[in-house]
PDB file of C-alpha atoms in Angstrom:
ATOM      1  CA  GLY A   1     105.040 106.812 133.035  1.00  0.00           C
ATOM      2  CA  ASN A   2     103.136 107.089 129.761  1.00  0.00           C
ATOM      3  CA  SER A   3     101.717 104.310 127.897  1.00  0.00           C
ATOM      4  CA  VAL A   4      99.300 103.613 125.096  1.00  0.00           C
ATOM      5  CA  THR A   5      97.807 100.144 124.635  1.00  0.00           C
ATOM      6  CA  GLN A   6      96.403  98.973 121.273  1.00  0.00           C
ATOM      7  CA  MET A   7      95.212  95.527 121.758  1.00  0.00           C
ATOM      8  CA  GLN A   8      94.016  94.788 118.310  1.00  0.00           C
ATOM      9  CA  GLY A   9      97.088  94.176 115.931  1.00  0.00           C
ATOM     10  CA  GLN A  10      94.898  93.669 113.037  1.00  0.00           C
ATOM     11  CA  VAL A  11      91.448  94.230 112.116  1.00  0.00           C
ATOM     12  CA  THR A  12      89.623  92.722 108.960  1.00  0.00           C
ATOM     13  CA  LEU A  13      86.337  94.252 107.651  1.00  0.00           C
ATOM     14  CA  SER A  14      84.201  94.260 104.444  1.00  0.00           C
ATOM     15  CA  GLU A  15      83.194  97.653 103.026  1.00  0.00           C
ATOM     16  CA  GLU A  16      80.436  99.392 104.780  1.00  0.00           C
ATOM     17  CA  GLU A  17      80.872  97.617 108.042  1.00  0.00           C
ATOM     18  CA  PHE A  18      81.439  99.519 111.387  1.00  0.00           C
ATOM     19  CA  LEU A  19      85.011 100.170 112.482  1.00  0.00           C
ATOM     20  CA  PHE A  20      85.946 100.254 116.400  1.00  0.00           C
ATOM     21  CA  ILE A  21      89.650 100.255 117.256  1.00  0.00           C
ATOM     22  CA  ASN A  22      90.290 100.130 121.075  1.00  0.00           C
ATOM     23  CA  CYS A  23      92.765 102.597 122.666  1.00  0.00           C
ATOM     24  CA  THR A  24      93.681 103.011 126.563  1.00  0.00           C
ATOM     25  CA  TYR A  25      96.370 105.374 127.852  1.00  0.00           C
ATOM     26  CA  SER A  26      98.307 105.909 131.062  1.00  0.00           C
ATOM     27  CA  THR A  27      99.934 109.184 131.951  1.00  0.00           C
ATOM     28  CA  THR A  28      99.698 112.034 134.508  1.00  0.00           C
ATOM     29  CA  GLY A  29      97.428 115.168 133.934  1.00  0.00           C
ATOM     30  CA  TYR A  30      95.527 115.816 131.024  1.00  0.00           C
ATOM     31  CA  PRO A  31      97.049 114.976 127.687  1.00  0.00           C
ATOM     32  CA  THR A  32      96.292 116.021 124.160  1.00  0.00           C
ATOM     33  CA  LEU A  33      95.346 112.809 122.355  1.00  0.00           C
ATOM     34  CA  PHE A  34      95.666 111.892 118.431  1.00  0.00           C
ATOM     35  CA  TRP A  35      94.742 109.190 116.147  1.00  0.00           C
ATOM     36  CA  TYR A  36      97.461 109.233 113.281  1.00  0.00           C
ATOM     37  CA  VAL A  37      97.004 107.418 109.893  1.00  0.00           C
ATOM     38  CA  GLN A  38      99.797 105.684 108.129  1.00  0.00           C
ATOM     39  CA  TYR A  39      99.489 104.515 104.343  1.00  0.00           C
ATOM     40  CA  PRO A  40     101.914 102.107 102.519  1.00  0.00           C
ATOM     41  CA  GLY A  41     105.064 103.924 101.984  1.00  0.00           C
ATOM     42  CA  GLU A  42     104.234 106.939 103.587  1.00  0.00           C
ATOM     43  CA  GLY A  43     105.000 108.490 107.067  1.00  0.00           C
ATOM     44  CA  PRO A  44     102.188 108.883 109.615  1.00  0.00           C
ATOM     45  CA  GLN A  45      99.781 111.701 109.207  1.00  0.00           C
ATOM     46  CA  LEU A  46      97.323 113.308 111.433  1.00  0.00           C
ATOM     47  CA  LEU A  47      93.730 112.048 111.572  1.00  0.00           C
ATOM     48  CA  LEU A  48      92.431 113.772 114.257  1.00  0.00           C
ATOM     49  CA  LYS A  49      93.282 115.239 117.778  1.00  0.00           C
ATOM     50  CA  VAL A  50      91.157 115.849 121.021  1.00  0.00           C
ATOM     51  CA  THR A  51      91.958 117.912 123.872  1.00  0.00           C
ATOM     52  CA  THR A  52      90.362 118.125 127.528  1.00  0.00           C
ATOM     53  CA  ALA A  53      88.869 121.263 126.260  1.00  0.00           C
ATOM     54  CA  ASN A  54      86.530 119.510 123.653  1.00  0.00           C
ATOM     55  CA  ASN A  55      86.610 115.717 124.531  1.00  0.00           C
ATOM     56  CA  LYS A  56      85.733 114.598 121.050  1.00  0.00           C
ATOM     57  CA  GLY A  57      87.309 114.856 117.653  1.00  0.00           C
ATOM     58  CA  SER A  58      86.130 113.829 113.945  1.00  0.00           C
ATOM     59  CA  SER A  59      87.777 113.785 110.775  1.00  0.00           C
ATOM     60  CA  ARG A  60      86.756 112.289 107.154  1.00  0.00           C
ATOM     61  CA  GLY A  61      84.172 110.210 109.001  1.00  0.00           C
ATOM     62  CA  PHE A  62      86.207 109.040 111.837  1.00  0.00           C
ATOM     63  CA  GLU A  63      85.367 109.925 115.542  1.00  0.00           C
ATOM     64  CA  ALA A  64      87.204 109.574 118.482  1.00  0.00           C
ATOM     65  CA  THR A  65      86.095 110.393 122.130  1.00  0.00           C
ATOM     66  CA  TYR A  66      88.210 111.170 125.266  1.00  0.00           C
ATOM     67  CA  ASP A  67      87.121 109.554 128.537  1.00  0.00           C
ATOM     68  CA  LYS A  68      89.187 110.785 131.214  1.00  0.00           C
ATOM     69  CA  GLY A  69      87.108 108.319 133.707  1.00  0.00           C
ATOM     70  CA  THR A  70      88.205 105.115 131.913  1.00  0.00           C
ATOM     71  CA  THR A  71      91.478 106.796 130.083  1.00  0.00           C
ATOM     72  CA  SER A  72      90.078 105.638 126.763  1.00  0.00           C
ATOM     73  CA  PHE A  73      90.516 107.012 123.221  1.00  0.00           C
ATOM     74  CA  HIS A  74      88.645 104.577 120.771  1.00  0.00           C
ATOM     75  CA  LEU A  75      88.443 105.296 117.135  1.00  0.00           C
ATOM     76  CA  GLN A  76      85.039 104.689 115.353  1.00  0.00           C
ATOM     77  CA  LYS A  77      83.579 104.910 111.707  1.00  0.00           C
ATOM     78  CA  ALA A  78      80.264 103.985 110.747  1.00  0.00           C
ATOM     79  CA  SER A  79      81.121 102.696 107.239  1.00  0.00           C
ATOM     80  CA  VAL A  80      84.487 101.935 106.225  1.00  0.00           C
ATOM     81  CA  GLN A  81      85.550 101.790 102.412  1.00  0.00           C
ATOM     82  CA  GLU A  82      88.634 100.189 100.828  1.00  0.00           C
ATOM     83  CA  SER A  83      90.505 103.189 100.814  1.00  0.00           C
ATOM     84  CA  ASP A  84      90.568 103.280 104.711  1.00  0.00           C
ATOM     85  CA  SER A  85      92.975 100.211 104.654  1.00  0.00           C
ATOM     86  CA  ALA A  86      96.106 101.623 106.754  1.00  0.00           C
ATOM     87  CA  VAL A  87      97.602 101.387 110.163  1.00  0.00           C
ATOM     88  CA  TYR A  88      96.057 103.423 112.768  1.00  0.00           C
ATOM     89  CA  TYR A  89      98.047 104.723 115.716  1.00  0.00           C
ATOM     90  CA  CYS A  90      96.645 105.943 118.997  1.00  0.00           C
ATOM     91  CA  VAL A  91      99.290 108.826 120.296  1.00  0.00           C
ATOM     92  CA  LEU A  92      99.722 110.594 123.376  1.00  0.00           C
ATOM     93  CA  GLY A  93     101.129 114.303 123.086  1.00  0.00           C
ATOM     94  CA  ARG A  94     103.104 115.183 125.914  1.00  0.00           C
ATOM     95  CA  GLY A  95     105.440 117.647 127.573  1.00  0.00           C
ATOM     96  CA  SER A  96     106.232 121.242 126.620  1.00  0.00           C
ATOM     97  CA  ALA A  97     107.150 120.230 123.055  1.00  0.00           C
ATOM     98  CA  LEU A  98     104.144 118.495 122.145  1.00  0.00           C
ATOM     99  CA  GLY A  99     105.652 116.972 118.985  1.00  0.00           C
ATOM    100  CA  ARG A 100     107.150 114.610 121.602  1.00  0.00           C
ATOM    101  CA  LEU A 101     104.412 111.715 120.723  1.00  0.00           C
ATOM    102  CA  HIS A 102     104.367 108.468 122.550  1.00  0.00           C
ATOM    103  CA  PHE A 103     102.736 105.874 119.831  1.00  0.00           C
ATOM    104  CA  GLY A 104     100.754 102.777 120.665  1.00  0.00           C
ATOM    105  CA  ALA A 105     101.910  99.728 118.674  1.00  0.00           C
ATOM    106  CA  GLY A 106      99.307 100.285 115.997  1.00  0.00           C
ATOM    107  CA  THR A 107      96.278  98.532 114.328  1.00  0.00           C
ATOM    108  CA  GLN A 108      96.234  97.402 110.847  1.00  0.00           C
ATOM    109  CA  LEU A 109      92.976  97.771 109.196  1.00  0.00           C
ATOM    110  CA  ILE A 110      92.192  95.778 106.269  1.00  0.00           C
ATOM    111  CA  VAL A 111      89.160  96.554 104.207  1.00  0.00           C
ATOM    112  CA  ILE A 112      87.920  94.035 101.767  1.00  0.00           C
ATOM    113  CA  PRO A 113      85.662  95.225  98.824  1.00  0.00           C
TER     114      PRO A 113
ATOM    115  CA  GLU B   1     101.336 121.844 102.741  1.00  0.00           C
ATOM    116  CA  ALA B   2     104.312 120.947 105.191  1.00  0.00           C
ATOM    117  CA  ALA B   3     107.178 119.144 103.483  1.00  0.00           C
ATOM    118  CA  VAL B   4     109.677 117.000 105.320  1.00  0.00           C
ATOM    119  CA  THR B   5     112.212 115.251 103.053  1.00  0.00           C
ATOM    120  CA  GLN B   6     114.626 112.445 104.015  1.00  0.00           C
ATOM    121  CA  SER B   7     117.683 111.009 102.438  1.00  0.00           C
ATOM    122  CA  PRO B   8     118.610 108.313 101.448  1.00  0.00           C
ATOM    123  CA  ARG B   9     115.256 106.440 101.374  1.00  0.00           C
ATOM    124  CA  ASN B  10     117.072 103.085 101.678  1.00  0.00           C
ATOM    125  CA  LYS B  11     120.527 102.517 103.274  1.00  0.00           C
ATOM    126  CA  VAL B  12     122.338  98.957 103.780  1.00  0.00           C
ATOM    127  CA  THR B  13     125.584  99.110 105.909  1.00  0.00           C
ATOM    128  CA  VAL B  14     127.526  96.457 107.742  1.00  0.00           C
ATOM    129  CA  THR B  15     127.855  96.007 111.476  1.00  0.00           C
ATOM    130  CA  GLY B  16     130.519  98.665 112.837  1.00  0.00           C
ATOM    131  CA  GLY B  17     129.839 100.890 109.938  1.00  0.00           C
ATOM    132  CA  ASN B  18     129.139 104.545 110.117  1.00  0.00           C
ATOM    133  CA  VAL B  19     125.658 106.154 108.827  1.00  0.00           C
ATOM    134  CA  THR B  20     124.310 109.682 108.412  1.00  0.00           C
ATOM    135  CA  LEU B  21     120.510 109.937 107.634  1.00  0.00           C
ATOM    136  CA  SER B  22     119.527 113.432 106.359  1.00  0.00           C
ATOM    137  CA  CYS B  23     116.371 115.263 107.016  1.00  0.00           C
ATOM    138  CA  ARG B  24     115.258 118.924 105.812  1.00  0.00           C
ATOM    139  CA  GLN B  25     112.034 120.495 106.469  1.00  0.00           C
ATOM    140  CA  THR B  26     110.545 123.594 104.668  1.00  0.00           C
ATOM    141  CA  ASN B  27     108.068 124.423 106.908  1.00  0.00           C
ATOM    142  CA  SER B  28     110.069 126.919 109.135  1.00  0.00           C
ATOM    143  CA  HIS B  29     109.028 124.623 112.054  1.00  0.00           C
ATOM    144  CA  ASN B  30     111.392 125.057 115.292  1.00  0.00           C
ATOM    145  CA  TYR B  31     110.887 121.428 116.233  1.00  0.00           C
ATOM    146  CA  MET B  32     112.163 118.384 114.440  1.00  0.00           C
ATOM    147  CA  TYR B  33     112.381 114.713 115.564  1.00  0.00           C
ATOM    148  CA  TRP B  34     113.741 111.237 114.725  1.00  0.00           C
ATOM    149  CA  TYR B  35     111.652 108.508 115.205  1.00  0.00           C
ATOM    150  CA  ARG B  36     112.405 104.663 114.690  1.00  0.00           C
ATOM    151  CA  GLN B  37     109.433 102.239 113.639  1.00  0.00           C
ATOM    152  CA  ASP B  38     109.416  98.633 114.556  1.00  0.00           C
ATOM    153  CA  THR B  39     106.774  96.131 114.455  1.00  0.00           C
ATOM    154  CA  GLY B  40     105.011  96.012 117.818  1.00  0.00           C
ATOM    155  CA  HIS B  41     106.401  99.232 119.074  1.00  0.00           C
ATOM    156  CA  GLY B  42     104.841 101.825 117.001  1.00  0.00           C
ATOM    157  CA  LEU B  43     107.291 104.571 116.404  1.00  0.00           C
ATOM    158  CA  ARG B  44     109.896 105.628 119.371  1.00  0.00           C
ATOM    159  CA  LEU B  45     111.629 108.739 119.612  1.00  0.00           C
ATOM    160  CA  ILE B  46     115.216 109.022 119.534  1.00  0.00           C
ATOM    161  CA  HIS B  47     116.216 112.467 119.428  1.00  0.00           C
ATOM    162  CA  TYR B  48     114.851 115.861 119.047  1.00  0.00           C
ATOM    163  CA  SER B  49     115.610 119.513 118.549  1.00  0.00           C
ATOM    164  CA  TYR B  50     114.056 122.851 119.068  1.00  0.00           C
ATOM    165  CA  GLY B  51     116.457 124.952 117.046  1.00  0.00           C
ATOM    166  CA  ALA B  52     119.642 125.171 115.182  1.00  0.00           C
ATOM    167  CA  GLY B  53     122.541 123.695 117.787  1.00  0.00           C
ATOM    168  CA  ASN B  54     119.909 122.368 120.242  1.00  0.00           C
ATOM    169  CA  LEU B  55     119.631 118.671 120.925  1.00  0.00           C
ATOM    170  CA  GLN B  56     117.394 116.725 123.258  1.00  0.00           C
ATOM    171  CA  ILE B  57     117.418 113.247 124.217  1.00  0.00           C
ATOM    172  CA  GLY B  58     114.385 111.077 123.379  1.00  0.00           C
ATOM    173  CA  ASP B  59     113.175 107.674 124.670  1.00  0.00           C
ATOM    174  CA  VAL B  60     115.456 105.410 122.784  1.00  0.00           C
ATOM    175  CA  PRO B  61     118.853 107.474 122.346  1.00  0.00           C
ATOM    176  CA  ASP B  62     121.288 104.597 122.947  1.00  0.00           C
ATOM    177  CA  GLY B  63     123.713 104.060 120.062  1.00  0.00           C
ATOM    178  CA  TYR B  64     122.646 107.301 118.365  1.00  0.00           C
ATOM    179  CA  LYS B  65     123.748 110.754 117.912  1.00  0.00           C
ATOM    180  CA  ALA B  66     122.045 113.650 116.407  1.00  0.00           C
ATOM    181  CA  THR B  67     122.949 117.308 115.210  1.00  0.00           C
ATOM    182  CA  ARG B  68     120.770 120.212 113.889  1.00  0.00           C
ATOM    183  CA  THR B  69     122.987 122.303 111.696  1.00  0.00           C
ATOM    184  CA  THR B  70     120.510 124.685 110.770  1.00  0.00           C
ATOM    185  CA  GLN B  71     116.555 125.429 111.434  1.00  0.00           C
ATOM    186  CA  GLU B  72     115.751 123.240 108.235  1.00  0.00           C
ATOM    187  CA  ASP B  73     118.432 120.279 108.759  1.00  0.00           C
ATOM    188  CA  PHE B  74     118.506 117.504 111.323  1.00  0.00           C
ATOM    189  CA  PHE B  75     120.847 114.677 111.086  1.00  0.00           C
ATOM    190  CA  LEU B  76     121.063 111.229 112.606  1.00  0.00           C
ATOM    191  CA  LEU B  77     124.282 109.408 113.168  1.00  0.00           C
ATOM    192  CA  LEU B  78     124.995 105.970 113.799  1.00  0.00           C
ATOM    193  CA  GLU B  79     128.851 105.720 114.375  1.00  0.00           C
ATOM    194  CA  LEU B  80     129.133 101.939 115.081  1.00  0.00           C
ATOM    195  CA  ALA B  81     125.929 100.507 113.448  1.00  0.00           C
ATOM    196  CA  SER B  82     124.494  97.219 114.871  1.00  0.00           C
ATOM    197  CA  PRO B  83     121.971  94.713 113.526  1.00  0.00           C
ATOM    198  CA  SER B  84     119.381  95.863 116.313  1.00  0.00           C
ATOM    199  CA  GLN B  85     119.468  99.372 114.453  1.00  0.00           C
ATOM    200  CA  THR B  86     117.869  97.771 111.491  1.00  0.00           C
ATOM    201  CA  SER B  87     114.606  99.590 111.297  1.00  0.00           C
ATOM    202  CA  LEU B  88     112.554 102.173 109.561  1.00  0.00           C
ATOM    203  CA  TYR B  89     113.493 105.851 110.648  1.00  0.00           C
ATOM    204  CA  PHE B  90     111.355 108.782 110.307  1.00  0.00           C
ATOM    205  CA  CYS B  91     112.015 112.519 110.528  1.00  0.00           C
ATOM    206  CA  ALA B  92     109.450 114.944 111.415  1.00  0.00           C
ATOM    207  CA  SER B  93     108.803 118.330 112.216  1.00  0.00           C
ATOM    208  CA  SER B  94     106.234 120.657 114.092  1.00  0.00           C
ATOM    209  CA  ASP B  95     105.540 124.287 115.009  1.00  0.00           C
ATOM    210  CA  GLY B  96     105.765 123.189 118.737  1.00  0.00           C
ATOM    211  CA  GLN B  97     104.549 126.694 119.799  1.00  0.00           C
ATOM    212  CA  ARG B  98     100.949 126.069 120.035  1.00  0.00           C
ATOM    213  CA  ALA B  99      99.007 123.377 121.994  1.00  0.00           C
ATOM    214  CA  ASN B 100      97.513 120.525 119.860  1.00  0.00           C
ATOM    215  CA  THR B 101     100.395 120.997 117.263  1.00  0.00           C
ATOM    216  CA  GLU B 102     100.278 118.667 114.319  1.00  0.00           C
ATOM    217  CA  VAL B 103     103.666 116.636 113.647  1.00  0.00           C
ATOM    218  CA  PHE B 104     104.762 116.395 109.964  1.00  0.00           C
ATOM    219  CA  PHE B 105     106.485 113.223 108.818  1.00  0.00           C
ATOM    220  CA  GLY B 106     108.624 112.355 106.076  1.00  0.00           C
ATOM    221  CA  LYS B 107     108.416 109.283 104.152  1.00  0.00           C
ATOM    222  CA  GLY B 108     111.078 106.990 106.157  1.00  0.00           C
ATOM    223  CA  THR B 109     114.397 105.996 105.280  1.00  0.00           C
ATOM    224  CA  ARG B 110     114.571 102.131 105.669  1.00  0.00           C
ATOM    225  CA  LEU B 111     118.164 101.207 107.288  1.00  0.00           C
ATOM    226  CA  THR B 112     119.573  97.551 107.158  1.00  0.00           C
ATOM    227  CA  VAL B 113     122.634  96.622 109.198  1.00  0.00           C
ATOM    228  CA  VAL B 114     123.978  93.179 107.962  1.00  0.00           C
TER     229      VAL B 114
END
């Protein structure tokens, strides 16, 4: 079946530190992979997406690379800011209706100024 | 900018009660979705629809019904609410016609079943 694993429930960093959030997935075929971000009081919103065609996505200083060999899709940012504090979800898109999203458990990022 | 509006934003009901959560999107999207969000699980898909009158079962459908009355409006029905349905519910919409489609979420409805 489909599964997405985010082992880090919470990550705490100081401003300007490097961010790495680990994500692995299991599915058949070649899915579309997303990172969604959720700020307090809001619904999730798309941060970036990657397909098998390009293998890498970036947005707002965040980068993610899709590695089919290790079935991983890690999120990175070179230098975090307090405004990056949010919950980050690794998400698998599947099926003919690609809005059928399969979410990981989420990683709470806390950035201390 | 895509817009998905949910109502009510908060709801408290008793066990066995009848609850309807409403969602309207103004994006002219074909697909609409209901998710629930629980700690440790992320968001899980309850039901979805690809047009008025259509309903598809998601991953956690038990205890929920849904109805899509128009392209804009999608409702989630809990006819015999139970405490296990206490959760934060999100409605979403997407174009669904293109690969790599973005899904747009509302701000959520917090439901408490006491």
